[in-house]
Amino acid sequence: MSVALGYNSGRKMLPSAIAKLSDVVVEAALGARVTATSGETYLDFASGIGTLSTGHCHPRVVEAIREQAGKCIMAQQNVFGTNTSQVNNQNRGRLRHK
């Protein structure tokens, strides 16, 4: 038997470390703008480290992700080694502003 929980009911079950601060559900994001499923657009003042320097969906970041996903999607760094200097050299100029 499954039970559907409303937003507030489910929120009570989340540890405070991962509780949501808003009811906004993101459909898409580009640069500093986030578009909600409601159609409203917001400036993202809460960006995390993954988007702070480039914004959401930066074309070069998206391309690098696509390329990597075609090779290996998940390679835990403490399990699988990489040639770090080779990876750094290949990517060093890639995300630089042109």
Short mmCIF file of C-alpha atoms in Angstrom, two decimals:
data_model
loop_
_atom_site.label_atom_id
_atom_site.label_comp_id
_atom_site.label_asym_id
_atom_site.label_seq_id
_atom_site.Cartn_x
_atom_site.Cartn_y
_atom_site.Cartn_z
CA MET A 1 0.00 0.00 0.00
CA SER A 2 1.47 3.36 -0.97
CA VAL A 3 0.65 6.61 0.72
CA ALA A 4 1.01 9.94 -1.08
CA LEU A 5 2.29 12.66 1.18
CA GLY A 6 1.64 16.35 0.73
CA TYR A 7 4.56 18.77 0.79
CA ASN A 8 4.19 19.67 4.47
CA SER A 9 3.69 16.06 5.58
CA GLY A 10 6.82 14.90 3.79
CA ARG A 11 8.80 17.87 5.05
CA LYS A 12 8.31 16.72 8.65
CA MET A 13 10.03 13.44 7.75
CA LEU A 14 13.16 15.06 6.29
CA PRO A 15 16.18 15.74 8.48
CA SER A 16 16.68 19.48 8.82
CA ALA A 17 19.97 19.20 6.89
CA ILE A 18 18.08 18.35 3.68
CA ALA A 19 14.78 20.12 4.24
CA LYS A 20 13.53 22.23 1.32
CA LEU A 21 13.25 25.96 1.80
CA SER A 22 10.64 26.58 -0.89
CA ASP A 23 7.91 24.90 -2.88
CA VAL A 24 9.48 25.92 -6.23
CA VAL A 25 10.01 22.99 -8.60
CA VAL A 26 12.62 23.72 -11.27
CA GLU A 27 11.89 22.75 -14.85
CA ALA A 28 14.94 24.33 -16.50
CA ALA A 29 17.81 26.69 -15.77
CA LEU A 30 20.24 28.70 -17.88
CA GLY A 31 22.93 31.03 -16.60
CA ALA A 32 21.64 32.64 -13.41
CA ARG A 33 17.94 32.16 -14.26
CA VAL A 34 15.78 29.29 -13.08
CA THR A 35 12.38 28.55 -14.60
CA ALA A 36 9.83 26.80 -12.41
CA THR A 37 7.22 24.31 -13.58
CA SER A 38 4.72 27.10 -12.91
CA GLY A 39 6.39 29.16 -15.68
CA GLU A 40 7.77 31.76 -13.27
CA THR A 41 11.43 32.76 -13.71
CA TYR A 42 13.75 33.45 -10.80
CA LEU A 43 17.31 34.68 -10.37
CA ASP A 44 19.22 31.89 -8.64
CA PHE A 45 20.81 33.44 -5.58
CA ALA A 46 21.33 30.00 -4.02
CA SER A 47 23.66 28.44 -6.61
CA GLY A 48 25.87 25.67 -5.40
CA ILE A 49 29.50 25.06 -6.25
CA GLY A 50 28.52 23.23 -9.43
CA THR A 51 27.02 26.33 -11.05
CA LEU A 52 28.36 29.34 -9.19
CA SER A 53 31.25 30.13 -11.54
CA THR A 54 29.64 29.30 -14.90
CA GLY A 55 25.90 29.44 -14.32
CA HIS A 56 23.43 26.69 -15.13
CA CYS A 57 23.93 24.74 -18.37
CA HIS A 58 27.00 26.58 -19.65
CA PRO A 59 27.53 25.25 -23.19
CA ARG A 60 31.13 24.15 -22.60
CA VAL A 61 30.23 22.39 -19.35
CA VAL A 62 27.28 20.65 -21.02
CA GLU A 63 29.54 19.48 -23.87
CA ALA A 64 32.18 18.19 -21.44
CA ILE A 65 29.50 16.26 -19.53
CA ARG A 66 28.13 14.76 -22.76
CA GLU A 67 31.61 13.71 -23.83
CA GLN A 68 32.39 12.14 -20.44
CA ALA A 69 29.01 10.38 -20.25
CA GLY A 70 29.88 8.68 -23.53
CA LYS A 71 33.01 7.23 -21.92
CA CYS A 72 32.06 6.44 -18.33
CA ILE A 73 29.25 7.89 -16.25
CA MET A 74 30.40 6.93 -12.75
CA ALA A 75 34.01 6.24 -11.79
CA GLN A 76 34.54 6.63 -8.07
CA GLN A 77 37.86 8.48 -7.60
CA ASN A 78 38.92 6.38 -4.64
CA VAL A 79 38.32 3.13 -6.58
CA PHE A 80 39.38 3.86 -10.15
CA GLY A 81 42.55 5.81 -10.89
CA THR A 82 42.91 8.40 -13.63
CA ASN A 83 45.85 10.12 -15.20
CA THR A 84 45.08 13.37 -13.39
CA SER A 85 47.73 15.45 -15.17
CA GLN A 86 46.45 14.30 -18.56
CA VAL A 87 42.84 15.10 -17.61
CA ASN A 88 43.85 18.51 -16.22
CA ASN A 89 45.86 19.37 -19.34
CA GLN A 90 43.00 18.39 -21.65
CA ASN A 91 40.45 20.43 -19.71
CA ARG A 92 42.58 23.42 -18.71
CA GLY A 93 41.80 25.55 -21.76
CA ARG A 94 38.42 24.05 -22.46
CA LEU A 95 36.30 26.03 -20.02
CA ARG A 96 38.35 29.23 -20.25
CA HIS A 97 36.43 32.24 -21.56
CA LYS A 98 37.08 32.86 -25.23
#
